[in-house]
Coordinates of C-alpha atoms in Angstrom, one line a residue:
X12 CA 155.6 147.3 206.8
X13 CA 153.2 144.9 204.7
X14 CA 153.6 144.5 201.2
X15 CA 150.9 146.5 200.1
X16 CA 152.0 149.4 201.7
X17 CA 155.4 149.1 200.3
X18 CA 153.6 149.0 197.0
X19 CA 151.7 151.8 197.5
X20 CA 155.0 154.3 198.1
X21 CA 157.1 152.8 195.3
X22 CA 159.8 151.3 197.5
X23 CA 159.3 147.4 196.1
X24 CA 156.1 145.5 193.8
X25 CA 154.8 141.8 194.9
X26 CA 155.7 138.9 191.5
X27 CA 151.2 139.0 191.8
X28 CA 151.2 142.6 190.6
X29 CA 154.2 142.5 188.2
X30 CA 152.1 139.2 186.6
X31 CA 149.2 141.7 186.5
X32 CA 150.5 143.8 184.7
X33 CA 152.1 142.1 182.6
X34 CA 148.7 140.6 181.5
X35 CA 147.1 143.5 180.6
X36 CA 149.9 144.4 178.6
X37 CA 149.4 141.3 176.9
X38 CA 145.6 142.0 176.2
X39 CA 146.0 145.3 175.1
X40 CA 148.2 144.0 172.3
X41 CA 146.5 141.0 171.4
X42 CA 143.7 143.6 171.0
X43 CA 145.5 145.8 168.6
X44 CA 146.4 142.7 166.6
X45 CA 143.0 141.4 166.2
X46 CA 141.6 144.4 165.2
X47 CA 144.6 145.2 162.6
X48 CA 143.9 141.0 160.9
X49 CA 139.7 142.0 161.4
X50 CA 140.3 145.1 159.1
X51 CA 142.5 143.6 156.5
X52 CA 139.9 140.4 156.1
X53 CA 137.2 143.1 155.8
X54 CA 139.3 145.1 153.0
X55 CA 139.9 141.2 151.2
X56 CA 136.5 141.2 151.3
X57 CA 135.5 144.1 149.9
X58 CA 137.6 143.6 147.1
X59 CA 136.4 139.9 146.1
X60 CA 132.8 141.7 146.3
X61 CA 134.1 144.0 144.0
X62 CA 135.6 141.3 141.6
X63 CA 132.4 139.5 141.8
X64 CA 130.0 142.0 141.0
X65 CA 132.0 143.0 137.9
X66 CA 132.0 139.4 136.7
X67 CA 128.4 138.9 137.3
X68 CA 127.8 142.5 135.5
X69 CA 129.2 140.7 132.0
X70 CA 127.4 137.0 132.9
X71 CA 124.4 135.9 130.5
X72 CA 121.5 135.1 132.1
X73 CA 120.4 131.1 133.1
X74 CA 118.0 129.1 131.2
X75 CA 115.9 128.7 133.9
X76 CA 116.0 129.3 138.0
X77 CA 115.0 126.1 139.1
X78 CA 117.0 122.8 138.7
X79 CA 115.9 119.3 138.2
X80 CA 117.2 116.1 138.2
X81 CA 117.9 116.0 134.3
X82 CA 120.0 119.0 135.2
X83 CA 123.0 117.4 133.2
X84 CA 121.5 116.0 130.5
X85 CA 119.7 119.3 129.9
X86 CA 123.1 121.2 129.9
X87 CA 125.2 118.6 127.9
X88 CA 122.2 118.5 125.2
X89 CA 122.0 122.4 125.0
X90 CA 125.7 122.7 124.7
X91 CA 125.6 120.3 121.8
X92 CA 122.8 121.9 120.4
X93 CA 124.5 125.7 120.7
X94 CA 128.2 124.5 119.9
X95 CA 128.6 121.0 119.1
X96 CA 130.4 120.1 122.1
X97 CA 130.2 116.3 122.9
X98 CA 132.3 116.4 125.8
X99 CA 129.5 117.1 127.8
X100 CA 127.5 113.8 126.2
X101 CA 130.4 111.3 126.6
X102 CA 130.6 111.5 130.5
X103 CA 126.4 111.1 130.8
X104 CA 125.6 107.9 132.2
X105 CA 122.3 107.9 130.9
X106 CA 119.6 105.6 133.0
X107 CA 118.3 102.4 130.8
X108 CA 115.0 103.5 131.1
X109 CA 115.3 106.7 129.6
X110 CA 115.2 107.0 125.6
X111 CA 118.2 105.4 123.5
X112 CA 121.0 107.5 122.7
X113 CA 124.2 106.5 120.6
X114 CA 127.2 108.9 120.5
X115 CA 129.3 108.9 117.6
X116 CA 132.7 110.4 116.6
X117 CA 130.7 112.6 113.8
X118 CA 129.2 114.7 115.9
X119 CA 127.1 112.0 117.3
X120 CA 123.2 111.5 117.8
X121 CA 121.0 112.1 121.2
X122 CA 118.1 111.5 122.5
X123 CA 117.1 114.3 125.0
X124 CA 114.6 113.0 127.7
X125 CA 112.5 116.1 127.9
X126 CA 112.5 116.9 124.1
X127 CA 111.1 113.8 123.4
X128 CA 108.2 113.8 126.1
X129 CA 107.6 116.9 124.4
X130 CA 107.4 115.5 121.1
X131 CA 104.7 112.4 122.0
X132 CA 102.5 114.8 124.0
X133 CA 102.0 116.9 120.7
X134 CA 102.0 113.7 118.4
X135 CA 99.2 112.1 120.6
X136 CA 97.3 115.6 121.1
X137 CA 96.9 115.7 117.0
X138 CA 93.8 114.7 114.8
X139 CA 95.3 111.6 113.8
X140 CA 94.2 107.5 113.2
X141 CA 97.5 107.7 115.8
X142 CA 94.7 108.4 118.6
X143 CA 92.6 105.6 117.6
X144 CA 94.4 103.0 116.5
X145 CA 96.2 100.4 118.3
X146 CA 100.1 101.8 118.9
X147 CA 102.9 99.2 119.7
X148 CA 106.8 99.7 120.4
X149 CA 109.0 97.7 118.5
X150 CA 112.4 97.2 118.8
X151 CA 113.2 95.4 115.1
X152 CA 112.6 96.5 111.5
X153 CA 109.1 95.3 111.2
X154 CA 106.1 94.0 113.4
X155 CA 104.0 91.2 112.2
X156 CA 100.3 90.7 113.3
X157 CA 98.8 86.9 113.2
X158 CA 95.5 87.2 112.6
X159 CA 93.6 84.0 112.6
X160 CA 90.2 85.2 110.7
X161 CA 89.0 82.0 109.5
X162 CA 86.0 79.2 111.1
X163 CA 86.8 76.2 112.6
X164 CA 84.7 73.7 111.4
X165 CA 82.0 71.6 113.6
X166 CA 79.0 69.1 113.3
X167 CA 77.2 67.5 115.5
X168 CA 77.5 63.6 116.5
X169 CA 75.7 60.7 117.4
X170 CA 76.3 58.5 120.4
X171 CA 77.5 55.7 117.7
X172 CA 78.2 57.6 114.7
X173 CA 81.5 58.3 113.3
X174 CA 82.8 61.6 113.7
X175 CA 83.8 63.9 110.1
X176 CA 87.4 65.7 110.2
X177 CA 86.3 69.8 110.1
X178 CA 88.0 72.4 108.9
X179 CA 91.1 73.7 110.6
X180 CA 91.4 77.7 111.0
X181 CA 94.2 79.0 109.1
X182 CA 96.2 82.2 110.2
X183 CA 97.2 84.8 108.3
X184 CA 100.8 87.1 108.6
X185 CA 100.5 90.8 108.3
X186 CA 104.0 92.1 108.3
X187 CA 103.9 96.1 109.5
X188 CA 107.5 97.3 108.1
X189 CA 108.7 100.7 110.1
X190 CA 109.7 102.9 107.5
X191 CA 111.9 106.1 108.2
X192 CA 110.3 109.6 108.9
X193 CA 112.5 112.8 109.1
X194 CA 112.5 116.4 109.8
X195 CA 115.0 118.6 108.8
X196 CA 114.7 122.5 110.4
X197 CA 117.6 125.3 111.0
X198 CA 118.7 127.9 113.4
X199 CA 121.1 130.3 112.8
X200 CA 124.3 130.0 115.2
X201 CA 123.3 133.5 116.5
X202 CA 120.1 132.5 117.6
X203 CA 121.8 129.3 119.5
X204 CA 124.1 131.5 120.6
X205 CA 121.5 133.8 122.7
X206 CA 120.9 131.7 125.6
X207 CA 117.9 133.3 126.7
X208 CA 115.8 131.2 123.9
X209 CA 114.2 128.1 124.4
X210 CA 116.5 126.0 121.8
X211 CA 114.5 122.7 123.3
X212 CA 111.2 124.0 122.8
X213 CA 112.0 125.4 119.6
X214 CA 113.3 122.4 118.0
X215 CA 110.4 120.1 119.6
X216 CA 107.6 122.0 118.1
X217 CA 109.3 122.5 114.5
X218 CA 110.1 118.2 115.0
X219 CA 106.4 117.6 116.2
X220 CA 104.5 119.8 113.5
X221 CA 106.2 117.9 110.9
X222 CA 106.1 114.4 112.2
X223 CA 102.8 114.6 113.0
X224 CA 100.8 115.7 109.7
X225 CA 103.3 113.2 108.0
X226 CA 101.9 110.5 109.9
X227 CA 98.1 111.6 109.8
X228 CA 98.5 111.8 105.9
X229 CA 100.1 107.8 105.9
X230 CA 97.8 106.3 108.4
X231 CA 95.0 107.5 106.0
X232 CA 96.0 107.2 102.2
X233 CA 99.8 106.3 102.5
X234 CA 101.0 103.8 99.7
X235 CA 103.2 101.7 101.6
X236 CA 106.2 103.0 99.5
X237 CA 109.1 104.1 102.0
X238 CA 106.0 105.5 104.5
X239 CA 103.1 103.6 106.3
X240 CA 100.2 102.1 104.2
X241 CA 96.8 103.8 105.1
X242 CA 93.7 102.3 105.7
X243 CA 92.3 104.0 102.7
X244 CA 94.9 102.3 100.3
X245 CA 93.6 98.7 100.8
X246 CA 91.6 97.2 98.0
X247 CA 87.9 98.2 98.8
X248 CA 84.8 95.7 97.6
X249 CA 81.2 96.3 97.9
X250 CA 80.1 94.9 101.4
X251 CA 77.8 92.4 99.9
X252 CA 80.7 90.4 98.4
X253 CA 83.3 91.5 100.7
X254 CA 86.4 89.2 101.6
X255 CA 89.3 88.9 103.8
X256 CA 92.4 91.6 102.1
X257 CA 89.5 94.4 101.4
X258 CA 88.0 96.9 103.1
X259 CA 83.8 96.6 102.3
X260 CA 82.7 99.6 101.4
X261 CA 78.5 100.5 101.4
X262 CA 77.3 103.4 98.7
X263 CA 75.1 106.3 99.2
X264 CA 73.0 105.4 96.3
X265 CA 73.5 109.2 95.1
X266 CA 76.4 110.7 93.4
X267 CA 78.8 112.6 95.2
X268 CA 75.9 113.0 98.2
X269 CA 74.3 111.1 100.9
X270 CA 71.1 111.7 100.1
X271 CA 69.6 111.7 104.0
X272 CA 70.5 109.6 106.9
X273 CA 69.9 106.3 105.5
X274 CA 73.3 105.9 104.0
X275 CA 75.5 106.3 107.6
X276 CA 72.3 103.8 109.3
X277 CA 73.5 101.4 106.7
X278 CA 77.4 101.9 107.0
X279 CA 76.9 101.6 110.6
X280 CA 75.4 98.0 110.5
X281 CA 77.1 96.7 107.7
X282 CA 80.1 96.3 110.6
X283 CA 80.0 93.0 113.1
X284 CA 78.6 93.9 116.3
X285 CA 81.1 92.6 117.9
X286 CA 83.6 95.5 116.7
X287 CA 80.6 98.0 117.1
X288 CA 81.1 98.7 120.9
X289 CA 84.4 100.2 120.0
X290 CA 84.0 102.1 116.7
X291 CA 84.7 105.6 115.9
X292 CA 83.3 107.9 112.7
X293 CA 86.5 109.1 110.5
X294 CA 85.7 112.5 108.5
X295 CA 87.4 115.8 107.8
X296 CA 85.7 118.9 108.5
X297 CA 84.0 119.7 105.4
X298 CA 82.1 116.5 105.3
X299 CA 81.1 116.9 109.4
X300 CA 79.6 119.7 108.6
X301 CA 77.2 118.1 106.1
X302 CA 76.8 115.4 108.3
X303 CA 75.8 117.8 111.0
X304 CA 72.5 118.7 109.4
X305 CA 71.1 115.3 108.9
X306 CA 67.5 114.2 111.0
X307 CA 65.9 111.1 111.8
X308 CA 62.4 111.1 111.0
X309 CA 61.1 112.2 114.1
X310 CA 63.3 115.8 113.3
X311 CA 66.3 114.8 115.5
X312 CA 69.9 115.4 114.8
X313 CA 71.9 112.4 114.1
X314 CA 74.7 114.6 115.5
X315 CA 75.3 115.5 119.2
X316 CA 77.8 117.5 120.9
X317 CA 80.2 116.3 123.7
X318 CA 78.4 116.7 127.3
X319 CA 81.8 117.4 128.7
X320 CA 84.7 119.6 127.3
X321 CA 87.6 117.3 125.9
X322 CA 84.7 114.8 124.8
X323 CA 83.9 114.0 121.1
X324 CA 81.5 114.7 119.5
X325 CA 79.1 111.5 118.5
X326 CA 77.0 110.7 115.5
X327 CA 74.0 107.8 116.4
X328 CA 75.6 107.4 119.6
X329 CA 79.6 106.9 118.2
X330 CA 82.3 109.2 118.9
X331 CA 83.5 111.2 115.8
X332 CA 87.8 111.7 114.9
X333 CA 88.1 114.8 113.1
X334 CA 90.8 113.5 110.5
X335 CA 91.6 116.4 107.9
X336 CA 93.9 114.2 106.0
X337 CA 90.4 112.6 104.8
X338 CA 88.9 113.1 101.2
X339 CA 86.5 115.2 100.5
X340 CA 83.0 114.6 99.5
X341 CA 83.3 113.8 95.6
X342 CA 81.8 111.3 93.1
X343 CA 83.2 107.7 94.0
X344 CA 85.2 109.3 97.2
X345 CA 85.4 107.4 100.4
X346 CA 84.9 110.3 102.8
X347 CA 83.5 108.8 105.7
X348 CA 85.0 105.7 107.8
X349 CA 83.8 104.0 110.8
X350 CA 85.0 101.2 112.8
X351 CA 86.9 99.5 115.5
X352 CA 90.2 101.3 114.7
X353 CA 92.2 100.1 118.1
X354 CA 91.4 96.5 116.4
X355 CA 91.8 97.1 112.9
X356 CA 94.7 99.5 112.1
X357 CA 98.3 98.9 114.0
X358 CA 100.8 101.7 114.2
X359 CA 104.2 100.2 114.9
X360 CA 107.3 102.6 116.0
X361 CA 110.7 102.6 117.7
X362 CA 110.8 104.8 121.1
X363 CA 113.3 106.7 120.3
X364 CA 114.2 109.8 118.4
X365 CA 117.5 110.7 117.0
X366 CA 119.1 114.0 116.6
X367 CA 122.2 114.7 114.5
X368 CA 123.6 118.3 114.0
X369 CA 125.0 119.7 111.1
X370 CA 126.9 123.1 111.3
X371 CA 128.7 122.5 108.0
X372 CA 125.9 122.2 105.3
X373 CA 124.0 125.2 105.4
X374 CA 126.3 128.1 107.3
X375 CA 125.7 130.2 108.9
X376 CA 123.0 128.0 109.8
X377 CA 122.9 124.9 111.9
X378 CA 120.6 121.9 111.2
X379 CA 119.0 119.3 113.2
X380 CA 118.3 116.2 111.0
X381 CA 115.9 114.2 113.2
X382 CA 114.3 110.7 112.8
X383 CA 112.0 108.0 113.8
X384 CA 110.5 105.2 112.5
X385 CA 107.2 104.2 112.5
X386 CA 105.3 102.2 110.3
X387 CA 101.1 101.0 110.0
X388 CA 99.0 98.9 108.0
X389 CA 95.5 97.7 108.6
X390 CA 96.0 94.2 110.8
X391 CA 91.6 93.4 110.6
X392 CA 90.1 93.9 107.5
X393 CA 86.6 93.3 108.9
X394 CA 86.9 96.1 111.7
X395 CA 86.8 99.1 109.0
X396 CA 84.0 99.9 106.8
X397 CA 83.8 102.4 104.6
X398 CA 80.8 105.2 102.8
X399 CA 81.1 105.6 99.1
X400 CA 79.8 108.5 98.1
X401 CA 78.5 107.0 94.6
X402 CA 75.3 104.9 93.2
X403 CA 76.8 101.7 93.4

C-alpha cells in the first residue's frame, strides 16, 4: 500500500503532512497575534488623538502661519516684549550685519531686525528735510564735515616774469554732534498677554510717529541744545552782503505777503547755479496754497502738478517738500526755502535702535523706553536760500 493511501484510512501520516500541518497551525496563530498587537496600537492611538485634541482645544492661537528665517529672533523678542524673559535673547547668535544689540543683566536692550525696518520705512516715508538732505551713518558721537568754501588764488605769468605767491584755500570744520532722541509708550501686561495682537507693529508705529515729527521739527528750527540744529536757526543776512556762517535771505518787498511772482523768481536766482540742478522748494501747506495761485504774465501757473502719482509737485520747474514744521506766512517770517538740501544740510545718526522694558515703573503697565541718536546741522551755507516775507 502507498503512503497516501495509508493516509487516507488513518492507519499512519507521512513527516510532509505532519510539517503541513503543523504550519498552518503556526499561521493561524501568528494571525490571531497580529491582529490582537493591530487592535491595541489602534486603541493607543485613539487615545493620543484624544489627548491631543483636548490640549489643542485650550492652545492660544500663533502669531502668524508662515515662518521665516528671523523665526527666532521674532519669538525671543516677543517673549521679551510679553514677559521679560531674556533667556530667549542670550542664546541668539545674532548675524553682524543685522542691527546692534547689547544684552544686559537689567533686563537688557534689543534691537529687533523687523521692528526696525519698520521704523526707517515710516521715518523716510514722512514730510521731513530727512528726505532731502544728505543722511550719513556714523558710528561715534559726532560727524564733522570739511568744507573747503574759499578761492584759491591765481594770476597770469609771463615767460620771464616772476611768479606772485596766491592765496591758499582754507577749510572749514563743521562738527554735527548726534544728540539723543527718545520715545516712551505703554501697554498694559493684558494686552501683551493676548497673543493675538501685533505687539511689533504696535510698538513700531507708536516709536515711528514720535521720532519722526521730532526730527522734522529739529531739521527745520531746532536750536542745537540736546536736539539737531535746523537750517532755520543759522544766522540769516540779506543776500546782497551775505557771507560764509549765514544763510542769505531775499525779501518780498511787502509785509507779511509776496506781492506776485517776482519775489520766488528772485529767491530762485539769488542761489549758484551750480546747486540749482538739485534744489527743492521747502513750505508748509498754508503757504503752498498761496503760492499755488501765482501767474506769470502770460496767465500761467507758476505751479504744476506731478505727471505721475508719487511725483512732487514743482514750482518754475523745482520739485516742492511739503514741510509742516515750517513757519507760516507772517511779517519778517521765513516761510519759504529753496535749495540744494542733499548738499547743504547733513543728518548724521547711529543704525541702531534700542529698546529697554520697564514692567516696574508704571504697573500694571509696561513701557518701552526706546532711543536713537541722530543729529544735523547745515554743512553748505551757500546751498540754502531763504524768502523773507518783509520790505527789507
Amino acid at each position: 500500500m502507498t503512503t497516501e493511501t495509508k493516509a487516507r484510512t488513518g492507519e499512519d501520516v507521512s513527516p510532509a503532512a505532519e510539517m503541513g500541518e503543523a504550519l498552518c497551525g503556526f499561521l493561524d496563530e501568528f494571525k490571531g497575534f497580529r491582529a490582537e498587537i493591530t487592535t491595541r496600537f489602534q486603541q493607543q492611538e485613539d487615545k493620543m488623538t484624544m489627548i491631543e485634541r483636548k490640549s489643542l482645544t485650550q492652545a492660544r492661537p500663533q502669531l502668524a502661519g508662515q515662518t521665516d528665517m528671523h523665526a527666532p529672533h521674532r519669538k525671543a523678542f516677543d517673549a521679551y516684549l510679553r514677559s521679560g524673559d531674556d533667556d530667549g535673547l542670550r542664546g541668539l547668535d545674532l548675524e553682524g550685519k543685522a542691527l546692534n544689540t547689547s544684552v544686559t543683566a537689567e533686563g537688557g536692550y534689543l534691537v529687533d531686525p523687523q521692528t526696525s525696518e519698520t521704523i526707517r520705512s515710516v521715518l523716510n516715508s514722512t514730510a521731513s528735510i530727512r528726505a532731502i538732505a544728505n543722511v550719513v551713518a556714523v558710528e561715534a558721537t559726532s560727524f564733522d564735515v570739511l568744507v573747503d568754501h574759499t578761492e584759491l588764488g591765481h594770476g597770469w605769468a609771463s615767460e620771464t616774469g616772476s611768479v606772485a605767491e596766491t592765496d591758499t584755500p582754507q577749510i572749514d570744520r563743521i562738527a554735527i554732534p548726534l544728540h539723543e532722541l527718545s520715545a516712551l509708550p505703554k501697554a498694559s501686561q493684558r494686552l501683551l498677554d493676548d497673543s493675538a495682537f501685533d505687539v511689533e507693529g504696535w510698538l513700531a508705529a507708536r516709536i515711528a510717529d514720535r521720532f519722526s515729527r521730532a526730527e522734522a521739527a529739529a531739521f527745520v528750527s531746532g536750536d542745537g541744545v540736546d536736539k539737531p540744529r535746523g537750517f532755520l536757526s543759522r544766522p540769516a543776512v540779506d543776500n546782497d552782503v551775505w557771507t560764509w556762517g549765514n544763510l542769505g535771505y531775499v525779501p518780498t518787498g511787502i509785509d507779511a505777503d509776496l506781492g506776485g511772482p517776482d519775489p520766488i523768481v528772485d529767491l530762485v536766482y539769488a542761489l549758484g547755479a551750480e546747486y540749482r540742478a538739485n534744489a527743492t522748494f521747502v513750505m508748509n501747506s498754508r503757504t503752498a496754497g498761496v503760492v499755488r495761485k501765482l501767474k506769470d504774465v502770460d496767465g500761467r501757473f507758476l505751479w504744476s502738478d506731478g505727471l505721475a502719482a508719487g511725483e512732487p509737485a514743482r514750482l518754475m520747474g523745482y520739485p516742492v517738500l511739503i514741510a509742516e514744521d515750517m513757519p507760516e506766512i507772517a511779517s519778517g517770517a521765513d516761510a519759504i526755502a529753496f535749495g540744494d538740501f542733499r548738499a547743504g544740510y547733513t543728518v548724521a545718526e547711529r543704525p541702531d535702535l534700542r529698546i529697554l522694558r520697564d514692567p516696574f515703573s508704571a504697573k500694571p503697565h509696561v513701557l518701552f523706553y526706546a532711543t536713537k541718536r541722530v543729529g544735523g546741522d547745515v554743512s553748505d551755507f551757500k546751498a540754502i536760500k531763504l524768502l523773507r516775507f518783509a520790505v527789507a
